Coordinates of C-alpha atoms and ligand atoms in Angstrom, one line a residue:
M3 CA 31.5 -14.6 -13.3
I4 CA 27.9 -13.6 -13.7
L5 CA 26.6 -10.6 -15.6
L6 CA 23.2 -9.1 -14.7
H7 CA 21.5 -6.3 -16.6
G8 CA 19.1 -3.7 -15.4
K9 CA 18.3 -0.1 -16.0
G10 CA 21.2 2.2 -14.9
V11 CA 19.6 5.2 -13.1
S12 CA 22.7 6.7 -11.5
D13 CA 26.0 6.8 -13.2
G14 CA 29.3 5.7 -11.7
I15 CA 31.2 2.5 -11.0
A16 CA 32.0 0.8 -7.7
A17 CA 33.3 -2.5 -6.5
G18 CA 32.4 -4.2 -3.2
K19 CA 30.5 -7.0 -1.6
I20 CA 26.8 -7.4 -2.2
C21 CA 24.5 -7.1 0.8
F22 CA 20.8 -7.9 0.7
Y23 CA 18.4 -5.6 2.4
K24 CA 15.7 -7.7 3.9
A25 CA 12.5 -5.9 4.7
V26 CA 10.5 -8.9 5.7
P27 CA 6.9 -8.2 6.5
Q28 CA 6.3 -8.8 10.2
V29 CA 4.3 -12.0 11.1
V30 CA 2.9 -12.6 14.5
V31 CA 2.4 -16.3 15.2
Y32 CA -0.2 -17.1 17.8
T33 CA 0.5 -20.1 20.0
K34 CA -0.7 -21.3 23.5
I35 CA 2.1 -21.8 26.0
N36 CA 2.5 -24.1 28.9
D37 CA 5.2 -22.4 30.9
V38 CA 3.9 -19.0 31.9
A39 CA 7.0 -18.0 34.0
K40 CA 9.2 -18.7 31.0
E41 CA 7.0 -16.7 28.7
L42 CA 6.9 -13.7 31.1
A43 CA 10.7 -13.9 31.3
R44 CA 10.9 -13.9 27.4
Y45 CA 8.7 -10.8 27.4
E46 CA 10.8 -9.0 30.0
A47 CA 14.0 -9.8 28.1
A48 CA 12.5 -8.5 24.8
K49 CA 11.5 -5.3 26.6
T50 CA 15.0 -4.8 27.9
T51 CA 16.5 -5.3 24.4
A52 CA 13.9 -3.0 22.9
K53 CA 14.9 -0.3 25.4
E54 CA 18.5 -0.7 24.6
Q55 CA 17.8 -0.3 20.9
L56 CA 15.8 2.9 21.7
K57 CA 18.6 4.2 23.8
Q58 CA 20.9 3.8 20.8
L59 CA 18.5 5.4 18.4
E60 CA 18.1 8.3 20.9
T61 CA 21.8 8.9 20.8
Q62 CA 21.9 8.7 17.0
A63 CA 19.0 11.1 16.6
L64 CA 20.5 13.5 19.0
A65 CA 23.6 13.8 16.8
K66 CA 21.7 13.9 13.5
L67 CA 18.4 15.6 14.2
G68 CA 18.6 17.3 17.5
K69 CA 17.1 17.1 21.0
D70 CA 13.4 17.1 20.0
S71 CA 13.6 14.2 17.6
A72 CA 15.7 12.3 20.1
A73 CA 13.1 12.8 22.8
L74 CA 10.7 10.6 20.8
F75 CA 12.8 7.5 21.5
A76 CA 12.9 8.3 25.2
T77 CA 9.1 8.5 25.1
H78 CA 8.9 5.2 23.3
A79 CA 11.1 3.6 26.0
M80 CA 8.8 5.0 28.6
M81 CA 5.7 3.7 26.8
L82 CA 7.2 0.2 27.0
D83 CA 6.8 0.5 30.8
D84 CA 3.4 2.0 30.6
I85 CA 1.5 0.2 33.4
D86 CA -1.7 -0.4 31.4
F87 CA 0.2 -1.7 28.4
V88 CA 2.4 -4.0 30.6
T89 CA -0.6 -5.3 32.6
A90 CA -2.6 -6.0 29.5
I91 CA 0.3 -8.0 28.1
T92 CA 1.2 -9.9 31.2
E93 CA -2.5 -10.7 31.8
K94 CA -2.8 -12.2 28.4
I95 CA 0.2 -14.4 29.1
K96 CA -0.9 -15.4 32.6
T97 CA -4.6 -15.9 32.2
E98 CA -5.0 -16.7 28.4
Q99 CA -1.6 -18.4 28.1
W100 CA -0.8 -16.7 24.8
N101 CA 2.8 -16.5 23.7
A102 CA 4.5 -13.1 24.3
E103 CA 4.3 -12.0 20.6
A104 CA 0.5 -12.6 20.5
A105 CA 0.0 -10.9 23.9
V106 CA 1.9 -7.8 22.8
S107 CA 0.1 -7.7 19.5
D108 CA -3.4 -8.0 21.1
A109 CA -2.7 -5.6 23.9
A110 CA -1.4 -3.0 21.4
S111 CA -4.3 -3.4 19.0
A112 CA -6.8 -2.8 21.9
L113 CA -4.8 0.3 23.0
N114 CA -4.6 1.5 19.4
T115 CA -8.3 1.3 19.0
V116 CA -8.8 3.4 22.1
F117 CA -6.3 6.1 20.8
M118 CA -7.7 6.2 17.3
A119 CA -11.2 6.9 18.7
L120 CA -10.1 10.0 20.6
D121 CA -11.0 13.5 19.3
D122 CA -7.7 15.0 20.0
A123 CA -5.5 14.8 16.9
Y124 CA -2.3 14.7 19.1
M125 CA -3.6 11.7 21.0
R126 CA -4.6 10.0 17.8
A127 CA -1.1 10.5 16.4
R128 CA 0.1 8.6 19.5
A129 CA -1.5 5.5 18.0
A130 CA 1.5 5.4 15.5
D131 CA 3.8 5.3 18.5
I132 CA 2.0 2.3 19.9
L133 CA 2.4 0.5 16.5
D134 CA 6.0 1.5 16.4
I135 CA 6.9 0.1 19.9
T136 CA 4.8 -3.0 19.2
A137 CA 6.7 -3.7 15.9
R138 CA 9.9 -3.3 17.9
L139 CA 8.9 -5.7 20.7
V140 CA 7.5 -8.3 18.3
G141 CA 10.6 -7.9 16.1
V142 CA 12.9 -8.7 19.1
L143 CA 10.7 -11.6 20.1
N144 CA 10.8 -13.0 16.5
G145 CA 14.5 -12.6 16.5
E146 CA 14.3 -10.3 13.4
Q147 CA 17.3 -8.4 12.3
S148 CA 17.0 -4.7 12.9
R149 CA 17.0 -2.3 10.0
F150 CA 19.8 -2.6 7.4
H151 CA 23.1 -2.2 9.0
T152 CA 26.6 -2.8 7.8
D153 CA 30.0 -1.9 9.2
T154 CA 31.8 -2.0 5.9
P155 CA 30.7 -0.3 2.7
V156 CA 28.7 -2.6 0.4
I157 CA 26.6 -2.7 -2.8
L158 CA 23.1 -2.8 -1.5
A159 CA 20.7 -5.2 -3.1
A160 CA 16.9 -5.2 -2.5
D161 CA 13.6 -6.0 -4.0
D162 CA 12.9 -2.3 -4.0
L163 CA 13.4 0.5 -1.4
S164 CA 10.9 3.0 -0.3
P165 CA 12.1 6.6 0.0
S166 CA 11.8 6.5 3.8
E167 CA 13.9 3.3 3.9
T168 CA 16.4 4.8 1.6
V169 CA 16.8 8.0 3.6
Q170 CA 17.5 6.0 6.7
L171 CA 20.4 4.2 5.1
D172 CA 23.9 5.3 6.1
N173 CA 25.0 6.6 2.8
A174 CA 28.6 6.6 3.7
K175 CA 28.3 2.8 3.8
I176 CA 26.5 2.4 0.4
L177 CA 28.8 2.0 -2.6
G178 CA 25.8 1.5 -4.9
F179 CA 22.2 0.2 -5.2
V180 CA 20.8 -2.7 -7.2
T181 CA 17.1 -3.6 -7.1
R182 CA 14.9 -6.2 -8.6
G183 CA 12.0 -3.7 -9.3
G184 CA 11.7 0.1 -9.1
S185 CA 11.1 2.9 -11.5
E186 CA 13.7 5.3 -12.8
N187 CA 11.5 8.3 -12.1
A188 CA 10.7 7.4 -8.5
H189 CA 12.3 9.0 -5.6
T190 CA 14.6 6.1 -4.7
A191 CA 16.4 6.5 -8.0
I192 CA 16.5 10.3 -7.7
L193 CA 17.9 9.9 -4.2
A194 CA 20.7 7.7 -5.6
R195 CA 21.6 10.4 -8.2
T196 CA 21.5 13.1 -5.5
M197 CA 23.7 11.0 -3.2
G198 CA 26.0 10.5 -6.2
I199 CA 26.1 6.7 -5.9
P200 CA 25.8 4.3 -8.8
A201 CA 22.4 2.5 -9.0
I202 CA 20.7 -0.1 -11.2
I203 CA 17.0 -0.9 -11.0
G204 CA 14.7 -3.5 -12.6
I205 CA 17.2 -6.4 -12.6
G206 CA 14.3 -8.7 -11.9
D207 CA 14.4 -12.2 -10.4
A208 CA 17.9 -12.8 -11.8
L209 CA 19.1 -10.8 -8.7
L210 CA 19.4 -13.8 -6.3
E211 CA 19.7 -13.6 -2.6
A212 CA 22.4 -16.3 -3.0
Y213 CA 24.7 -13.5 -4.2
D214 CA 24.7 -12.0 -0.8
G215 CA 28.3 -11.6 0.4
Q216 CA 29.8 -12.1 -3.1
N217 CA 32.3 -9.6 -4.6
A218 CA 30.7 -7.5 -7.4
R219 CA 31.1 -4.6 -9.6
I220 CA 28.4 -2.1 -10.5
D221 CA 28.3 0.1 -13.5
G222 CA 25.4 2.6 -13.1
K223 CA 25.8 4.0 -16.6
N224 CA 25.6 0.7 -18.5
G225 CA 23.2 -0.8 -16.0
T226 CA 25.4 -3.9 -15.4
L227 CA 26.2 -5.8 -12.3
L228 CA 29.1 -8.2 -12.5
I229 CA 29.2 -10.8 -9.8
A230 CA 32.4 -12.6 -8.8
P231 CA 34.5 -10.8 -11.5
D232 CA 37.5 -12.7 -12.8
A233 CA 41.1 -11.3 -12.8
A234 CA 40.6 -9.7 -16.3
E235 CA 37.4 -8.0 -15.2
Q236 CA 39.0 -6.7 -12.0
A237 CA 41.8 -5.2 -14.1
A238 CA 39.2 -3.6 -16.4
Y239 CA 37.5 -2.2 -13.3
A240 CA 40.7 -0.7 -12.0
A241 CA 41.3 0.9 -15.4
A242 CA 37.8 2.4 -15.5
A243 CA 38.1 3.7 -12.0
Q244 CA 41.4 5.3 -12.9
E245 CA 39.8 6.9 -16.0
A246 CA 36.9 8.2 -13.9
E247 CA 39.4 9.8 -11.5
T248 CA 41.3 11.5 -14.4
Q249 CA 38.0 12.9 -15.6
K250 CA 37.1 14.2 -12.2
I251 CA 40.5 16.0 -11.9
A252 CA 39.9 17.6 -15.4
L253 CA 36.4 18.8 -14.4
A254 CA 37.8 20.2 -11.1
Q255 CA 39.6 22.8 -13.3
L256 CA 36.2 24.4 -14.0
K257 CA 35.6 25.3 -10.4
G258 CA 35.3 29.1 -10.0
L259 CA 34.4 29.6 -13.6
P260 CA 31.0 31.2 -14.6
D261 CA 28.2 29.1 -16.0
C262 CA 28.0 30.7 -19.4
T263 CA 28.4 29.9 -23.1
P264 CA 31.3 31.4 -25.1
D265 CA 28.9 34.0 -26.5
G266 CA 27.9 35.1 -23.0
R267 CA 24.6 33.4 -22.4
T268 CA 24.2 32.5 -18.7
L269 CA 22.5 29.5 -17.2
R270 CA 23.3 29.2 -13.5
L271 CA 23.8 25.8 -12.0
F272 CA 22.4 25.0 -8.6
C273 CA 22.0 21.7 -6.7
N274 CA 19.2 19.4 -5.4
I275 CA 19.7 18.0 -2.0
T276 CA 17.7 15.8 0.4
T277 CA 19.7 15.9 3.6
P278 CA 21.6 18.7 5.4
A279 CA 24.9 16.8 5.0
Q280 CA 24.7 17.1 1.2
A281 CA 25.3 20.8 1.5
E282 CA 29.0 19.7 1.7
D283 CA 28.6 18.2 -1.9
V284 CA 27.1 21.4 -3.2
L285 CA 30.1 23.4 -2.0
A286 CA 32.5 20.8 -3.3
C287 CA 31.1 21.0 -6.8
D288 CA 31.1 24.8 -6.8
A289 CA 27.4 25.2 -7.5
A290 CA 25.8 28.6 -7.2
G291 CA 23.7 27.3 -4.3
I292 CA 20.9 24.9 -3.5
G293 CA 18.0 25.1 -6.0
L294 CA 15.9 22.4 -4.3
F295 CA 16.2 21.2 -0.8
R296 CA 13.6 18.4 -0.5
T297 CA 12.9 19.0 3.1
E298 CA 10.3 16.2 3.3
F299 CA 13.2 13.8 3.7
L300 CA 13.9 15.2 7.1
F301 CA 10.3 14.2 8.0
L302 CA 10.7 10.8 6.5
A303 CA 13.9 10.1 8.6
A304 CA 12.1 11.0 11.8
S305 CA 9.7 8.9 13.8
D306 CA 7.6 11.9 14.8
Y307 CA 7.0 15.5 13.7
P308 CA 10.3 17.3 14.1
S309 CA 9.6 20.3 16.3
E310 CA 10.1 23.9 15.2
A311 CA 13.3 24.1 17.2
A312 CA 14.7 21.0 15.6
Q313 CA 13.8 22.2 12.1
T314 CA 15.2 25.6 12.8
A315 CA 18.5 24.1 13.9
L316 CA 18.8 22.0 10.8
Y317 CA 17.8 24.7 8.3
R318 CA 20.2 27.1 10.1
A319 CA 23.0 24.6 9.9
V320 CA 22.5 24.3 6.1
L321 CA 22.4 28.1 5.6
E322 CA 25.5 28.6 7.7
K323 CA 27.3 25.9 5.8
M324 CA 26.3 27.5 2.5
D325 CA 27.7 30.8 3.7
K326 CA 25.4 33.3 1.9
K327 CA 24.8 31.1 -1.2
R328 CA 21.1 30.8 -2.0
V329 CA 19.3 27.8 -0.3
T330 CA 15.8 27.1 -1.8
M331 CA 13.8 25.2 0.8
R332 CA 10.9 23.4 -0.7
T333 CA 8.2 23.0 2.0
M334 CA 7.5 19.4 2.8
D335 CA 6.2 17.5 -0.2
I336 CA 4.8 14.6 1.9
G337 CA 2.3 12.3 0.3
A338 CA 2.2 9.8 -2.6
D339 CA 5.3 7.7 -2.2
K340 CA 6.8 9.9 0.5
T341 CA 4.9 9.1 3.7
A342 CA 5.8 8.3 7.2
A343 CA 3.5 6.4 9.6
Y344 CA 3.2 9.2 12.1
F345 CA 1.4 11.4 9.5
N346 CA -1.5 9.0 9.7
L347 CA -2.4 9.8 6.1
P348 CA -5.6 8.1 5.0
Q349 CA -5.4 5.3 2.4
E350 CA -6.1 6.7 -1.0
A351 CA -7.1 5.1 -4.2
N352 CA -4.8 7.5 -6.2
P353 CA -2.2 8.9 -3.8
A354 CA -0.3 10.8 -6.5
L355 CA -3.5 12.7 -7.2
G356 CA -4.3 12.9 -3.5
M357 CA -3.2 14.6 -0.3
R358 CA 0.4 15.6 -1.1
G359 CA 2.5 18.8 -1.1
I360 CA 0.8 22.0 -0.2
R361 CA -2.6 20.2 -0.2
L362 CA -1.5 18.6 3.0
G363 CA 0.0 21.9 4.3
L364 CA -3.2 23.8 3.6
T365 CA -5.4 21.0 5.1
R366 CA -3.2 20.8 8.2
P367 CA -2.0 24.4 8.4
Q368 CA -0.4 24.0 11.8
L369 CA 2.1 21.6 10.3
L370 CA 3.1 23.9 7.5
L371 CA 3.1 26.9 9.8
T372 CA 5.6 25.2 12.1
Q373 CA 7.9 24.5 9.1
L374 CA 7.5 28.1 7.8
R375 CA 8.3 29.5 11.2
A376 CA 11.4 27.3 11.3
I377 CA 12.5 28.4 7.8
Y378 CA 12.0 32.1 8.7
R379 CA 13.8 31.7 12.0
A380 CA 16.7 30.2 10.1
S381 CA 16.5 32.9 7.4
A382 CA 18.4 35.2 9.7
Y383 CA 21.5 33.1 9.1
G384 CA 21.8 33.1 5.3
D385 CA 20.1 33.5 1.9
V386 CA 16.9 31.5 1.9
A387 CA 14.0 31.2 -0.6
I388 CA 10.8 29.2 0.0
L389 CA 9.4 27.0 -2.7
F390 CA 5.9 25.5 -2.7
P391 CA 5.3 22.0 -4.3
M392 CA 2.2 20.8 -6.1
V393 CA 0.5 24.1 -6.7
A394 CA -2.4 24.0 -9.2
S395 CA -4.4 27.2 -8.5
V396 CA -3.8 30.8 -7.8
W397 CA -5.9 30.8 -4.6
E398 CA -3.5 28.2 -3.1
V399 CA -0.6 30.6 -3.5
K400 CA -2.6 33.4 -2.0
E401 CA -3.3 31.2 1.1
L402 CA 0.3 30.1 1.3
K403 CA 1.4 33.7 1.2
K404 CA -1.0 34.4 4.1
L405 CA 0.4 31.6 6.1
C406 CA 3.9 33.0 5.5
A407 CA 2.7 36.4 6.6
T408 CA 1.3 34.8 9.8
A409 CA 4.6 33.1 10.5
R410 CA 6.4 36.5 10.1
Q411 CA 3.9 38.3 12.3
Q412 CA 4.2 35.7 15.0
L413 CA 8.0 35.8 15.0
A414 CA 8.0 39.6 15.0
Q415 CA 5.6 39.6 18.0
E416 CA 7.8 37.1 19.8
G417 CA 10.9 39.3 19.1
L418 CA 12.6 36.6 17.0
A419 CA 14.9 37.6 14.1
F420 CA 14.1 36.7 10.5
A421 CA 14.8 38.0 7.0
T422 CA 12.0 40.2 5.6
N423 CA 12.8 39.6 2.0
V424 CA 12.6 35.8 1.6
P425 CA 11.5 35.1 -2.0
L426 CA 8.4 32.9 -2.3
G427 CA 8.5 30.5 -5.3
V428 CA 6.0 28.2 -6.9
M429 CA 6.8 24.9 -8.4
I430 CA 5.4 24.4 -11.9
E431 CA 4.7 20.7 -11.8
T432 CA 1.1 20.3 -12.6
P433 CA -0.2 21.1 -16.1
A434 CA -2.7 23.5 -14.4
A435 CA 0.2 25.6 -12.9
A436 CA 1.8 25.9 -16.3
L437 CA -1.4 26.8 -18.0
V438 CA -2.2 29.6 -15.4
A439 CA 1.5 30.6 -15.1
E440 CA 0.6 34.1 -16.2
K441 CA -1.5 34.5 -13.1
L442 CA 0.8 32.6 -10.8
A443 CA 3.7 34.9 -11.9
E444 CA 1.7 37.8 -10.4
E445 CA 1.9 36.2 -7.0
A446 CA 5.3 34.4 -7.1
D447 CA 8.8 35.7 -6.8
F448 CA 10.2 32.9 -8.9
F449 CA 9.2 29.6 -10.6
S450 CA 10.8 26.3 -10.4
V451 CA 9.7 23.6 -12.9
G452 CA 9.4 20.1 -11.4
T453 CA 9.6 18.2 -14.7
N454 CA 9.3 14.8 -12.9
D455 CA 5.8 15.5 -11.8
L456 CA 5.0 17.7 -14.8
T457 CA 5.7 14.7 -17.0
Q458 CA 3.7 12.4 -14.8
Y459 CA 0.6 14.6 -14.7
T460 CA 0.8 15.9 -18.3
L461 CA 1.1 12.4 -19.8
A462 CA -1.1 10.7 -17.1
I463 CA 1.7 8.2 -16.4
D464 CA 2.4 7.1 -12.9
R465 CA 6.1 7.8 -12.4
Q466 CA 6.3 4.9 -9.9
N467 CA 5.1 2.3 -12.3
D468 CA 8.0 0.6 -13.9
T469 CA 5.9 -1.2 -16.5
L470 CA 5.0 2.2 -17.9
S471 CA 8.5 3.6 -18.1
R472 CA 8.6 3.6 -21.9
F473 CA 5.6 5.9 -21.9
Y474 CA 7.1 8.3 -19.4
E475 CA 8.7 10.8 -21.8
P476 CA 9.9 14.1 -20.3
H477 CA 10.9 15.2 -23.9
H478 CA 7.3 14.9 -25.0
P479 CA 6.3 18.1 -26.9
A480 CA 3.4 18.5 -24.5
V481 CA 5.8 18.8 -21.5
L482 CA 8.2 21.0 -23.4
R483 CA 5.4 23.3 -24.5
L484 CA 4.2 23.7 -20.9
L485 CA 7.7 24.4 -19.9
A486 CA 8.0 27.1 -22.5
M487 CA 4.7 28.6 -21.5
A488 CA 5.9 28.9 -17.9
A489 CA 9.1 30.5 -19.1
Q490 CA 7.1 33.0 -21.1
A491 CA 4.9 33.9 -18.2
A492 CA 8.0 34.3 -16.0
H493 CA 9.6 36.6 -18.5
A494 CA 6.5 38.7 -18.9
H495 CA 6.6 39.3 -15.1
H496 CA 10.3 39.6 -14.8
I497 CA 10.7 36.7 -12.4
P498 CA 13.4 34.0 -12.6
I499 CA 12.5 30.5 -13.7
Y500 CA 14.5 27.4 -12.6
I501 CA 14.2 23.8 -13.6
C502 CA 14.7 21.4 -10.7
G503 CA 13.3 18.1 -12.1
E504 CA 15.6 15.5 -13.5
L505 CA 15.2 16.9 -17.0
A506 CA 17.5 19.8 -15.9
S507 CA 20.5 17.5 -16.2
D508 CA 19.7 16.4 -19.7
A509 CA 22.6 18.0 -21.6
S510 CA 20.9 17.5 -25.0
L511 CA 18.3 20.1 -23.9
L512 CA 20.8 22.8 -22.9
P513 CA 20.3 24.8 -26.2
Y514 CA 16.5 24.6 -25.7
F515 CA 16.7 25.8 -22.1
L516 CA 18.8 28.7 -23.3
K517 CA 16.5 29.5 -26.1
I518 CA 13.4 29.7 -23.9
G519 CA 15.3 31.7 -21.4
I520 CA 15.5 29.4 -18.4
T521 CA 17.4 31.3 -15.6
A522 CA 19.0 28.4 -13.8
L523 CA 19.1 24.6 -13.5
S524 CA 19.1 22.6 -10.3
V525 CA 20.7 19.2 -10.6
S526 CA 22.5 16.5 -8.6
P527 CA 25.9 17.8 -7.3
R528 CA 27.9 15.6 -9.6
N529 CA 26.1 16.9 -12.7
V530 CA 27.2 20.5 -12.1
L531 CA 30.7 20.5 -13.5
P532 CA 29.9 18.3 -16.5
L533 CA 27.1 20.7 -17.4
R534 CA 29.3 23.7 -16.8
K535 CA 31.8 22.1 -19.2
M536 CA 29.2 21.7 -21.9
L537 CA 27.8 25.1 -21.5
R538 CA 31.3 26.7 -21.7
E539 CA 32.0 24.7 -24.9
M540 CA 28.7 25.3 -26.6
K541 CA 28.6 26.6 -30.1
E542 CA 27.0 29.9 -30.7
K543 CA 23.2 30.3 -31.0
T544 CA 21.5 28.1 -33.6
D545 CA 17.8 27.8 -34.4
D546 CA 17.8 24.1 -34.1
T547 CA 17.4 24.2 -30.4
Q548 CA 14.7 21.7 -29.8
G549 CA 16.5 18.8 -31.5
N550 CA 14.0 16.1 -32.5
H551 CA 11.8 16.7 -29.5
S552 CA 9.4 19.3 -30.9
N553 CA 6.9 17.0 -32.7
Ligands
LIG30 C1 9.7 17.2 -9.7 O1 8.5 16.8 -9.6 O2 10.3 17.4 -10.8 C2 10.4 17.6 -8.5 C3 11.6 18.2 -8.6 O3 10.0 17.1 -7.3 P1 10.0 15.6 -6.8 O4 10.8 14.8 -7.8 O5 10.5 15.6 -5.5 O6 8.5 15.2 -6.8
LIG31 MG1 7.5 16.9 -7.7

């Protein structure tokens, strides 16, 4: 029996086999070959396998993301047969006698240079496709395992996981995460909480690949991973699982009850989601609706920009599933740690301070306009609100509102249905936004405070950097003061104020949230009923509502 410790970032216990996620960097080995015919046959066989993989991906994408996303994989399969690409590869094998991996890599980089030099942004974006199919072909030639795959549910172990890797995991097959590195405030940890699976990060080098395949038990609350538990430990696990089940049943009794204190103060509870499928969890926990739909994860799961039609279908499906309950769609907060190759974002020295959120949307308005049109088209099927991330200035909101007006005008001209009263909200997640909240409240229909970024930017602490985690303090009086300022501005302009950052699920702050007049909290689905319970059992108003956090 081996006991490892890390930082528990998502509560819950689970037992299962450990499976290591191996995201090995791709290496292309250059060698000269003697047998040209054999090498050509290797290349042909790899091409056939790559096409089979693409066919499978096309089928999966069709089911998950719709026709337009699926079409990309068909395009990739066609690109593998592109006559110029094929000729360049086979010539390198025949005349220069390079091995197939080297020939593919060289041919692709020549083609990539040509595409990147073109003026047309669409054609430049195709360079990402070339890199994608090249990585696939080289992967097959190298005999690399494809992305993480498991037939049975496992505890996933990894060095670390990027948000785009995480979102592509089949969450029905993941009992829990354990990672060597990682930061508790980064999106992978948030994703684990949203998905409701136990997770531990920062175990360090003690997490050995040799544990792959071993039975283990994860406790996301205590941050412990028990490998090869003995009989006594297994019995303790069974008892803990039983206790968790009992608690779940007790909490279920609270479904249908209002989110208010015994003395009648209300704090409505909504959910954060990252994928359309999680709408199911929102309904299951009886939340008031979706307070934050991180739509950028749809973009991270795709290999190319999802079309307007594909986005409309997804948003509509969520709205229909939520059946008139509010769905707050945050426009794509791409950038910083949430990037996908096809966005071709420039390398930045400080990505968290760079091209992210609405900055990207206002710099590439067509991208945001497509998303806004899709949200408005879906708005005919439910109760939707739009939320803008990373706002710092009033002029940004004015431009965003103009873009929304353009989307509405276009749809009206095209005779497409949409709701005319979609509320437009601003995230308060930069100190600037909190400081000019009075002015922003004149433009916005509601506020939603992103305490994760508000903490990062107020305290100047990179939320991704695990070595700084003890300095990352969402309870810092500077953060709470900005939160209170935003709340005051919201009240002065009679608009609601939500909190959708992770701080919202901090039960110790419930009295403070009530005191400063927060309208609603948006949290992971599994936090809804425990928070409702605390709210409903809360003592009457006291003045000691900031605990020890005010100094
Ligand atoms: C936040 O910053 O608090 C937030 C909700 O957004 P994200 O964590 O996705 O940046
Ligand atoms: Mg944020």
